[in-house]
Amino acid sequence: MLVGGDNRILHIHHLATGKWLLPGGHTEPSDGTLLQAAGRELAEETGIPPHVVAPHGEIPLHIDVHRIDANPAKHEPAHQHLDFRFLFRTTADIGELQTEEVADAAWRELDTISNLTLRRRIDEALLNADSDTAGNGQLGLADPWPIAGD
């Protein structure tokens, strides 16, 4: 999940599903951690370079488990899917989208997140980050973090 400087959440219009989703994807062998995989997918799908994005923390803000129906075209049986959702912050705008997977991107208000637990956790994280940085007026960005290949 990517939060902009105005606390709106970036959503992508995913071509395969036809739905507006939070950026994300699957791990690759080069990913050292789930956080690195999330950062790599975020950069790939949104075109926002990693050096202007910072993770809120090193552990997922939310883990979602949901059923995926069988996909005969991909020879995939029905299965459980796990989403490890990390929160990232940026002051950058949307870059060049990964047009093979993403049709559009838009910043949306927090209340558009339908999962109430996820919405509450994002809200709490933003409140904590805002209170930590209130004295200096700076966006709460973590120290530079390694992505795969660095």
mmCIF file of C-alpha atoms in Angstrom:
data_model
loop_
_atom_site.group_PDB
_atom_site.id
_atom_site.type_symbol
_atom_site.label_atom_id
_atom_site.label_comp_id
_atom_site.label_asym_id
_atom_site.label_seq_id
_atom_site.Cartn_x
_atom_site.Cartn_y
_atom_site.Cartn_z
ATOM 1 C CA MET A 1 0.000 0.000 0.000
ATOM 2 C CA LEU A 2 1.361 3.396 -0.911
ATOM 3 C CA VAL A 3 0.323 6.543 0.930
ATOM 4 C CA GLY A 4 0.941 9.903 -0.707
ATOM 5 C CA GLY A 5 1.856 13.179 0.946
ATOM 6 C CA ASP A 6 -1.839 14.033 1.318
ATOM 7 C CA ASN A 7 -2.574 10.657 3.014
ATOM 8 C CA ARG A 8 -4.494 9.270 0.044
ATOM 9 C CA ILE A 9 -3.901 5.632 -0.940
ATOM 10 C CA LEU A 10 -2.705 4.626 -4.411
ATOM 11 C CA HIS A 11 -4.932 2.149 -6.255
ATOM 12 C CA ILE A 12 -4.260 0.510 -9.607
ATOM 13 C CA HIS A 13 -6.760 -0.737 -12.174
ATOM 14 C CA HIS A 14 -5.536 -4.287 -12.713
ATOM 15 C CA LEU A 15 -6.043 -5.615 -16.239
ATOM 16 C CA ALA A 16 -6.342 -9.311 -15.339
ATOM 17 C CA THR A 17 -9.114 -8.765 -12.784
ATOM 18 C CA GLY A 18 -10.705 -5.597 -14.155
ATOM 19 C CA LYS A 19 -10.741 -4.294 -10.572
ATOM 20 C CA TRP A 20 -9.198 -1.390 -8.691
ATOM 21 C CA LEU A 21 -6.679 -2.927 -6.289
ATOM 22 C CA LEU A 22 -3.763 -1.961 -4.111
ATOM 23 C CA PRO A 23 -0.437 -2.472 -5.924
ATOM 24 C CA GLY A 24 1.154 -5.851 -5.304
ATOM 25 C CA GLY A 25 2.158 -9.149 -6.769
ATOM 26 C CA HIS A 26 4.138 -12.303 -6.245
ATOM 27 C CA THR A 27 7.633 -12.900 -4.926
ATOM 28 C CA GLU A 28 10.537 -13.480 -7.291
ATOM 29 C CA PRO A 29 13.659 -15.571 -6.587
ATOM 30 C CA SER A 30 15.714 -12.362 -6.370
ATOM 31 C CA ASP A 31 13.565 -10.975 -3.508
ATOM 32 C CA GLY A 32 15.392 -11.328 -0.207
ATOM 33 C CA THR A 33 12.337 -10.538 1.932
ATOM 34 C CA LEU A 34 8.600 -10.027 1.607
ATOM 35 C CA LEU A 35 9.203 -6.291 2.143
ATOM 36 C CA GLN A 36 11.611 -6.236 -0.801
ATOM 37 C CA ALA A 37 9.082 -8.098 -2.954
ATOM 38 C CA ALA A 38 6.389 -5.568 -2.028
ATOM 39 C CA GLY A 39 8.703 -2.647 -2.834
ATOM 40 C CA ARG A 40 9.752 -4.172 -6.154
ATOM 41 C CA GLU A 41 6.143 -4.822 -7.200
ATOM 42 C CA LEU A 42 5.173 -1.296 -6.169
ATOM 43 C CA ALA A 43 7.940 0.194 -8.326
ATOM 44 C CA GLU A 44 7.186 -2.094 -11.283
ATOM 45 C CA GLU A 45 3.455 -1.475 -11.362
ATOM 46 C CA THR A 46 3.417 2.257 -10.591
ATOM 47 C CA GLY A 47 6.668 3.490 -12.098
ATOM 48 C CA ILE A 48 7.533 5.245 -8.830
ATOM 49 C CA PRO A 49 11.249 4.706 -8.219
ATOM 50 C CA PRO A 50 12.293 3.013 -4.960
ATOM 51 C CA HIS A 51 14.492 5.926 -3.846
ATOM 52 C CA VAL A 52 11.391 8.132 -3.331
ATOM 53 C CA VAL A 53 9.414 5.479 -1.443
ATOM 54 C CA ALA A 54 9.968 4.397 2.153
ATOM 55 C CA PRO A 55 8.430 1.570 4.146
ATOM 56 C CA HIS A 56 6.479 2.408 7.271
ATOM 57 C CA GLY A 57 8.016 -0.651 8.942
ATOM 58 C CA GLU A 58 9.589 -4.011 8.311
ATOM 59 C CA ILE A 59 6.574 -6.128 9.241
ATOM 60 C CA PRO A 60 3.296 -6.326 7.313
ATOM 61 C CA LEU A 61 0.586 -3.941 8.405
ATOM 62 C CA HIS A 62 -2.032 -6.520 7.413
ATOM 63 C CA ILE A 63 -2.164 -10.131 6.214
ATOM 64 C CA ASP A 64 -5.167 -11.222 4.190
ATOM 65 C CA VAL A 65 -6.078 -14.809 3.318
ATOM 66 C CA HIS A 66 -8.674 -15.395 0.629
ATOM 67 C CA ARG A 67 -9.768 -18.099 -1.789
ATOM 68 C CA ILE A 68 -8.758 -18.014 -5.436
ATOM 69 C CA ASP A 69 -10.899 -19.996 -7.856
ATOM 70 C CA ALA A 70 -9.312 -22.498 -10.209
ATOM 71 C CA ASN A 71 -7.870 -21.038 -13.404
ATOM 72 C CA PRO A 72 -7.785 -23.744 -16.094
ATOM 73 C CA ALA A 73 -6.049 -21.393 -18.560
ATOM 74 C CA LYS A 74 -3.060 -21.212 -16.184
ATOM 75 C CA HIS A 75 -3.435 -24.825 -15.021
ATOM 76 C CA GLU A 76 -3.952 -23.556 -11.459
ATOM 77 C CA PRO A 77 -6.252 -25.340 -9.023
ATOM 78 C CA ALA A 78 -8.396 -23.430 -6.537
ATOM 79 C CA HIS A 79 -6.227 -22.368 -3.620
ATOM 80 C CA GLN A 80 -5.802 -20.039 -0.666
ATOM 81 C CA HIS A 81 -3.947 -16.801 -1.432
ATOM 82 C CA LEU A 82 -2.015 -14.808 1.160
ATOM 83 C CA ASP A 83 -1.484 -11.058 0.797
ATOM 84 C CA PHE A 84 1.239 -9.590 3.016
ATOM 85 C CA ARG A 85 0.405 -5.885 2.966
ATOM 86 C CA PHE A 86 3.168 -3.428 3.783
ATOM 87 C CA LEU A 87 2.641 0.307 4.112
ATOM 88 C CA PHE A 88 4.910 2.625 2.150
ATOM 89 C CA ARG A 89 4.985 6.422 2.032
ATOM 90 C CA THR A 90 6.018 8.829 -0.691
ATOM 91 C CA THR A 91 5.742 12.413 -1.809
ATOM 92 C CA ALA A 92 6.189 11.384 -5.461
ATOM 93 C CA ASP A 93 3.474 11.145 -8.072
ATOM 94 C CA ILE A 94 2.551 8.172 -10.230
ATOM 95 C CA GLY A 95 5.203 7.244 -12.782
ATOM 96 C CA GLU A 96 5.031 5.170 -15.963
ATOM 97 C CA LEU A 97 2.597 2.328 -15.353
ATOM 98 C CA GLN A 98 3.359 -1.313 -16.143
ATOM 99 C CA THR A 99 0.884 -1.446 -19.019
ATOM 100 C CA GLU A 100 1.053 -5.249 -19.299
ATOM 101 C CA GLU A 101 -0.751 -5.479 -15.939
ATOM 102 C CA VAL A 102 -2.046 -2.014 -15.050
ATOM 103 C CA ALA A 103 -4.574 0.080 -16.997
ATOM 104 C CA ASP A 104 -4.695 3.107 -14.689
ATOM 105 C CA ALA A 105 -3.749 4.398 -11.249
ATOM 106 C CA ALA A 106 -5.438 6.850 -8.917
ATOM 107 C CA TRP A 107 -4.983 8.274 -5.442
ATOM 108 C CA ARG A 108 -8.078 7.551 -3.339
ATOM 109 C CA GLU A 109 -9.281 8.479 0.123
ATOM 110 C CA LEU A 110 -8.778 6.016 2.966
ATOM 111 C CA ASP A 111 -12.527 5.396 3.266
ATOM 112 C CA THR A 112 -12.483 3.660 -0.142
ATOM 113 C CA ILE A 113 -10.656 0.706 1.465
ATOM 114 C CA SER A 114 -13.477 -1.804 1.955
ATOM 115 C CA ASN A 115 -11.668 -4.066 4.448
ATOM 116 C CA LEU A 116 -12.418 -2.398 7.794
ATOM 117 C CA THR A 117 -9.485 -3.992 9.618
ATOM 118 C CA LEU A 118 -7.059 -2.837 6.942
ATOM 119 C CA ARG A 119 -8.595 0.644 6.910
ATOM 120 C CA ARG A 120 -8.253 0.920 10.706
ATOM 121 C CA ARG A 121 -4.621 -0.231 10.628
ATOM 122 C CA ILE A 122 -3.719 2.258 7.901
ATOM 123 C CA ASP A 123 -5.465 5.041 9.817
ATOM 124 C CA GLU A 124 -3.605 4.148 13.035
ATOM 125 C CA ALA A 125 -0.259 3.968 11.225
ATOM 126 C CA LEU A 126 -0.844 7.371 9.624
ATOM 127 C CA LEU A 127 -1.881 8.928 12.938
ATOM 128 C CA ASN A 128 1.248 7.568 14.615
ATOM 129 C CA ALA A 129 3.483 8.733 11.766
ATOM 130 C CA ASP A 130 1.854 12.174 11.718
ATOM 131 C CA SER A 131 2.319 12.599 15.470
ATOM 132 C CA ASP A 132 5.977 11.502 15.180
ATOM 133 C CA THR A 133 6.679 14.156 12.521
ATOM 134 C CA ALA A 134 4.412 16.959 13.723
ATOM 135 C CA GLY A 135 7.312 18.888 15.188
ATOM 136 C CA ASN A 136 9.389 19.080 12.031
ATOM 137 C CA GLY A 137 6.797 19.154 9.242
ATOM 138 C CA GLN A 138 8.548 16.301 7.410
ATOM 139 C CA LEU A 139 6.953 13.205 5.936
ATOM 140 C CA GLY A 140 7.793 10.219 8.108
ATOM 141 C CA LEU A 141 10.139 8.296 5.846
ATOM 142 C CA ALA A 142 12.326 5.494 7.149
ATOM 143 C CA ASP A 143 16.049 5.179 6.471
ATOM 144 C CA PRO A 144 16.933 4.032 2.951
ATOM 145 C CA TRP A 145 16.066 0.374 2.530
ATOM 146 C CA PRO A 146 17.546 -2.310 0.315
ATOM 147 C CA ILE A 147 15.616 -3.672 -2.618
ATOM 148 C CA ALA A 148 16.554 -6.769 -4.546
ATOM 149 C CA GLY A 149 19.721 -6.226 -6.526
ATOM 150 C CA ASP A 150 21.117 -3.480 -4.279
#
